[in-house]
Amino acid sequence: MRRVLVSAVLACFACGGGEQAGSGGEASASGESTATGPMGNATISGMVRFSGTPPANPTIDMAEEPECAQQYQGLPTNPRYVVNGGMLGNVFVYVKSGLPAGASYTAPSTPVKMDQKGCLYSPRVFGAVVGQPIEIMNSDPMLHNIKAVPTENRGFNISQPRAGMTTTRTFNTAEVMVPFECNVHGWMNAYVGVMAHPFFATSGPNGAFTIQNLPAGTYELEAWHELAGRKTQSVTVPETGTVNVEFTFSAPTS
């Protein structure tokens, strides 16, 4: 078996709209995964662009949560679109198909960490391997609850009334995406892509993402954004080296 470093660049999220990549917090998940499926030496280096003017992110009224409000300059916004210089963050990109039939990968034992800070989830968009621990923390001095609303997995709804509390959960079935909500703060949202393999990434505030350790082959890549939808493209990677790809999103017309 070969061991591979699994890294997910995550953008932000907390008990509400969530912190966008670049809107106030970044969390990363990394762990070593023992691969029973094929691994390789190819890399996909990608950029996600946004065409046109992004819709304005709505402001959040945190008047009843001054401990959160004071963490922001001016009115906080719900980071649905993270656009910087025409580049789009918080896009989950993953290998949708193309791996050999029957390929399987052992989940990393190192947990993905998700925080609730400033009344937002951080990261807002991230990935985890099936069975990988997801450690959920509360950094705010107030009650948050974390409600997972999957379609294929078993959901949960847990409360964390105090700062410093942590809870660990896992998902046992691949699913893109699993939404998180907070019933206390209705603006808080986050999304996790639960994958059967380690070939995924989340675009950062500059729109960049990297997927490493791919074996040679032709794959269907899918890019997912919470409002702008999904894009797919085919990409062929060699035995070794880097292939560059781009996705372009725009605001929905309806």
Short mmCIF file of C-alpha atoms in Angstrom, two decimals:
data_model
loop_
_atom_site.label_atom_id
_atom_site.label_comp_id
_atom_site.label_asym_id
_atom_site.label_seq_id
_atom_site.Cartn_x
_atom_site.Cartn_y
_atom_site.Cartn_z
CA MET A 1 0.00 0.00 0.00
CA ARG A 2 1.13 3.49 -0.68
CA ARG A 3 0.45 6.33 1.68
CA VAL A 4 -0.77 9.61 0.30
CA LEU A 5 -1.21 13.01 1.82
CA VAL A 6 -4.75 14.11 1.42
CA SER A 7 -5.23 17.87 1.55
CA ALA A 8 -8.43 19.77 1.22
CA VAL A 9 -8.18 23.54 0.97
CA LEU A 10 -11.21 24.75 2.63
CA ALA A 11 -13.01 27.92 2.72
CA CYS A 12 -14.86 29.17 5.64
CA PHE A 13 -18.11 28.42 7.38
CA ALA A 14 -19.75 28.80 10.73
CA CYS A 15 -23.25 28.47 12.19
CA GLY A 16 -24.80 30.53 9.45
CA GLY A 17 -24.10 31.64 5.97
CA GLY A 18 -20.57 30.61 6.58
CA GLU A 19 -17.30 32.35 6.07
CA GLN A 20 -16.36 32.40 2.47
CA ALA A 21 -12.93 31.57 1.35
CA GLY A 22 -11.26 34.78 2.12
CA SER A 23 -14.04 36.34 4.16
CA GLY A 24 -12.63 35.80 7.55
CA GLY A 25 -11.21 32.37 8.07
CA GLU A 26 -9.67 29.39 6.45
CA ALA A 27 -9.54 25.87 7.73
CA SER A 28 -7.71 22.99 6.17
CA ALA A 29 -8.00 19.25 6.50
CA SER A 30 -5.10 16.96 5.94
CA GLY A 31 -4.34 13.42 6.85
CA GLU A 32 -2.52 10.40 5.56
CA SER A 33 -4.67 7.95 3.66
CA THR A 34 -3.68 4.35 3.10
CA ALA A 35 -4.60 3.70 -0.48
CA THR A 36 -5.99 0.35 -1.53
CA GLY A 37 -6.95 1.87 -4.85
CA PRO A 38 -4.52 3.11 -7.49
CA MET A 39 -2.41 6.18 -6.86
CA GLY A 40 -0.17 8.04 -9.27
CA ASN A 41 2.11 11.01 -9.81
CA ALA A 42 -0.06 13.33 -11.89
CA THR A 43 -1.46 16.66 -10.72
CA ILE A 44 -4.42 18.74 -11.87
CA SER A 45 -3.81 22.44 -11.30
CA GLY A 46 -6.95 24.45 -11.83
CA MET A 47 -8.54 27.88 -11.73
CA VAL A 48 -12.19 28.79 -11.30
CA ARG A 49 -13.33 32.01 -12.92
CA PHE A 50 -16.49 34.05 -12.56
CA SER A 51 -17.94 35.73 -15.64
CA GLY A 52 -19.85 38.96 -15.16
CA THR A 53 -20.79 40.82 -12.01
CA PRO A 54 -21.51 38.57 -9.04
CA PRO A 55 -24.73 39.17 -7.11
CA ALA A 56 -24.21 41.14 -3.92
CA ASN A 57 -23.91 39.02 -0.81
CA PRO A 58 -26.74 39.85 1.62
CA THR A 59 -25.89 41.57 4.88
CA ILE A 60 -26.39 39.72 8.15
CA ASP A 61 -28.14 41.32 11.11
CA MET A 62 -26.07 40.27 14.13
CA ALA A 63 -27.53 42.92 16.45
CA GLU A 64 -28.57 40.20 18.90
CA GLU A 65 -25.14 38.58 18.74
CA PRO A 66 -22.73 41.40 19.63
CA GLU A 67 -19.90 38.95 20.39
CA CYS A 68 -20.03 37.91 16.75
CA ALA A 69 -20.76 41.34 15.27
CA GLN A 70 -17.68 42.89 16.88
CA GLN A 71 -15.47 40.53 14.90
CA TYR A 72 -16.32 42.36 11.67
CA GLN A 73 -15.64 45.80 10.29
CA GLY A 74 -19.00 47.14 9.24
CA LEU A 75 -21.95 44.87 8.56
CA PRO A 76 -21.06 41.22 8.03
CA THR A 77 -22.29 39.58 4.83
CA ASN A 78 -23.39 36.09 3.95
CA PRO A 79 -20.50 34.88 1.76
CA ARG A 80 -22.44 33.10 -0.94
CA TYR A 81 -20.15 34.41 -3.68
CA VAL A 82 -16.41 34.74 -3.00
CA VAL A 83 -15.15 36.62 -6.04
CA ASN A 84 -11.76 38.32 -6.18
CA GLY A 85 -10.45 39.75 -9.44
CA GLY A 86 -12.82 37.61 -11.45
CA MET A 87 -11.81 34.41 -9.64
CA LEU A 88 -14.33 32.33 -7.68
CA GLY A 89 -13.68 30.67 -4.33
CA ASN A 90 -15.60 28.03 -2.41
CA VAL A 91 -16.01 25.79 -5.45
CA PHE A 92 -15.74 22.08 -4.72
CA VAL A 93 -13.93 20.23 -7.51
CA TYR A 94 -13.66 16.46 -7.60
CA VAL A 95 -13.12 13.43 -9.82
CA LYS A 96 -16.64 12.34 -10.64
CA SER A 97 -15.74 9.29 -12.74
CA GLY A 98 -12.81 7.58 -14.43
CA LEU A 99 -11.18 5.70 -11.57
CA PRO A 100 -10.94 1.92 -12.08
CA ALA A 101 -14.01 -0.04 -11.07
CA GLY A 102 -13.65 -1.36 -7.57
CA ALA A 103 -10.97 1.11 -6.51
CA SER A 104 -11.29 1.88 -2.82
CA TYR A 105 -9.44 4.10 -0.39
CA THR A 106 -9.09 3.98 3.37
CA ALA A 107 -10.18 7.18 5.08
CA PRO A 108 -7.52 9.32 6.80
CA SER A 109 -7.58 9.08 10.57
CA THR A 110 -6.75 12.77 10.87
CA PRO A 111 -10.03 14.69 11.18
CA VAL A 112 -11.29 17.47 8.98
CA LYS A 113 -11.87 20.46 11.26
CA MET A 114 -14.92 22.67 11.01
CA ASP A 115 -15.31 25.70 13.26
CA GLN A 116 -18.09 28.07 14.27
CA LYS A 117 -16.53 31.48 14.61
CA GLY A 118 -18.08 34.89 14.24
CA CYS A 119 -21.46 33.18 13.79
CA LEU A 120 -20.31 31.60 10.55
CA TYR A 121 -19.10 28.13 9.62
CA SER A 122 -15.46 27.87 8.65
CA PRO A 123 -14.75 26.48 6.19
CA ARG A 124 -17.96 26.98 4.28
CA VAL A 125 -17.15 24.40 1.59
CA PHE A 126 -14.86 21.42 2.13
CA GLY A 127 -14.39 17.73 1.45
CA ALA A 128 -13.90 14.55 3.43
CA VAL A 129 -13.33 10.92 2.57
CA VAL A 130 -16.05 8.44 3.48
CA GLY A 131 -15.44 7.45 7.09
CA GLN A 132 -13.04 10.32 7.83
CA PRO A 133 -13.72 12.04 11.16
CA ILE A 134 -15.16 15.55 10.95
CA GLU A 135 -14.37 17.49 14.11
CA ILE A 136 -16.88 20.27 14.72
CA MET A 137 -15.82 23.05 17.10
CA ASN A 138 -17.51 26.07 18.63
CA SER A 139 -15.23 29.09 19.06
CA ASP A 140 -18.09 31.47 19.91
CA PRO A 141 -19.26 32.19 23.50
CA MET A 142 -22.86 31.29 22.66
CA LEU A 143 -25.13 28.48 21.60
CA HIS A 144 -24.78 27.03 18.12
CA ASN A 145 -26.43 23.93 16.78
CA ILE A 146 -25.16 21.96 13.83
CA LYS A 147 -27.76 20.29 11.65
CA ALA A 148 -26.58 18.05 8.82
CA VAL A 149 -29.22 17.45 6.15
CA PRO A 150 -27.91 14.71 3.85
CA THR A 151 -29.83 12.70 1.28
CA GLU A 152 -27.78 9.49 1.25
CA ASN A 153 -26.29 9.59 4.75
CA ARG A 154 -27.79 9.68 8.20
CA GLY A 155 -28.33 13.24 9.39
CA PHE A 156 -27.72 14.71 12.81
CA ASN A 157 -28.59 17.76 14.86
CA ILE A 158 -26.31 18.57 17.78
CA SER A 159 -25.98 21.55 20.10
CA GLN A 160 -22.83 23.23 21.37
CA PRO A 161 -23.84 25.84 23.95
CA ARG A 162 -20.35 26.92 25.02
CA ALA A 163 -17.07 28.00 23.47
CA GLY A 164 -14.48 25.27 23.29
CA MET A 165 -16.88 22.39 22.74
CA THR A 166 -16.06 19.81 20.06
CA THR A 167 -18.02 16.97 18.51
CA THR A 168 -16.88 14.37 15.98
CA ARG A 169 -19.07 12.83 13.30
CA THR A 170 -18.52 10.75 10.15
CA PHE A 171 -20.44 10.05 6.96
CA ASN A 172 -20.45 6.52 5.56
CA THR A 173 -21.69 7.06 2.01
CA ALA A 174 -20.34 9.23 -0.81
CA GLU A 175 -22.55 12.29 -1.32
CA VAL A 176 -22.02 15.64 -3.08
CA MET A 177 -22.98 17.77 -1.23
CA VAL A 178 -24.14 17.41 2.38
CA PRO A 179 -25.59 20.72 3.66
CA PHE A 180 -25.11 22.02 7.19
CA GLU A 181 -27.52 24.47 8.82
CA CYS A 182 -27.88 26.22 12.16
CA ASN A 183 -31.37 26.57 13.59
CA VAL A 184 -30.20 29.27 16.00
CA HIS A 185 -28.71 31.48 13.29
CA GLY A 186 -30.57 30.94 10.06
CA TRP A 187 -27.91 32.52 7.85
CA MET A 188 -25.34 29.87 8.72
CA ASN A 189 -24.71 27.31 5.99
CA ALA A 190 -21.88 25.03 4.99
CA TYR A 191 -21.38 22.12 2.62
CA VAL A 192 -19.20 19.02 2.66
CA GLY A 193 -18.45 16.79 -0.31
CA VAL A 194 -18.20 13.23 0.99
CA MET A 195 -16.00 11.25 -1.38
CA ALA A 196 -15.03 7.59 -1.78
CA HIS A 197 -11.53 8.70 -2.84
CA PRO A 198 -9.05 11.48 -2.02
CA PHE A 199 -9.14 13.26 -5.39
CA PHE A 200 -10.91 16.52 -4.57
CA ALA A 201 -10.20 20.13 -3.60
CA THR A 202 -11.91 23.43 -2.83
CA SER A 203 -10.95 26.58 -4.70
CA GLY A 204 -9.39 29.26 -2.54
CA PRO A 205 -10.15 33.00 -2.58
CA ASN A 206 -7.95 33.33 -5.69
CA GLY A 207 -9.93 30.63 -7.51
CA ALA A 208 -7.05 28.13 -7.45
CA PHE A 209 -7.28 24.44 -6.63
CA THR A 210 -4.97 21.43 -6.90
CA ILE A 211 -5.71 17.71 -7.04
CA GLN A 212 -2.64 15.53 -6.60
CA ASN A 213 -1.51 11.90 -6.82
CA LEU A 214 -3.79 10.92 -9.68
CA PRO A 215 -2.95 7.81 -11.70
CA ALA A 216 -2.73 8.24 -15.46
CA GLY A 217 -6.11 8.21 -17.15
CA THR A 218 -9.07 10.19 -18.44
CA TYR A 219 -11.44 11.57 -15.85
CA GLU A 220 -14.65 13.51 -15.63
CA LEU A 221 -14.16 16.47 -13.29
CA GLU A 222 -17.11 18.20 -11.70
CA ALA A 223 -17.05 21.64 -10.10
CA TRP A 224 -19.86 22.56 -7.70
CA HIS A 225 -20.91 25.98 -6.38
CA GLU A 226 -23.77 26.45 -3.95
CA LEU A 227 -25.66 28.95 -6.15
CA ALA A 228 -23.97 28.95 -9.55
CA GLY A 229 -24.51 25.23 -10.07
CA ARG A 230 -22.29 22.53 -11.54
CA LYS A 231 -19.83 22.35 -14.42
CA THR A 232 -18.12 19.25 -15.82
CA GLN A 233 -15.26 18.61 -18.17
CA SER A 234 -13.08 15.73 -19.29
CA VAL A 235 -9.37 15.79 -18.55
CA THR A 236 -6.61 13.33 -19.43
CA VAL A 237 -3.60 13.15 -17.14
CA PRO A 238 -0.25 11.49 -17.99
CA GLU A 239 1.87 9.17 -15.84
CA THR A 240 3.53 12.20 -14.30
CA GLY A 241 3.35 15.98 -14.61
CA THR A 242 0.71 18.68 -14.24
CA VAL A 243 -2.37 19.34 -16.35
CA ASN A 244 -4.00 22.79 -16.19
CA VAL A 245 -7.78 23.16 -16.29
CA GLU A 246 -10.26 26.02 -15.92
CA PHE A 247 -13.91 26.27 -15.00
CA THR A 248 -16.04 29.37 -15.58
CA PHE A 249 -19.22 30.12 -13.68
CA SER A 250 -21.74 32.92 -13.90
CA ALA A 251 -24.78 33.93 -11.91
CA PRO A 252 -27.95 31.92 -12.57
CA THR A 253 -30.36 33.65 -14.94
CA SER A 254 -33.43 32.80 -12.88
#
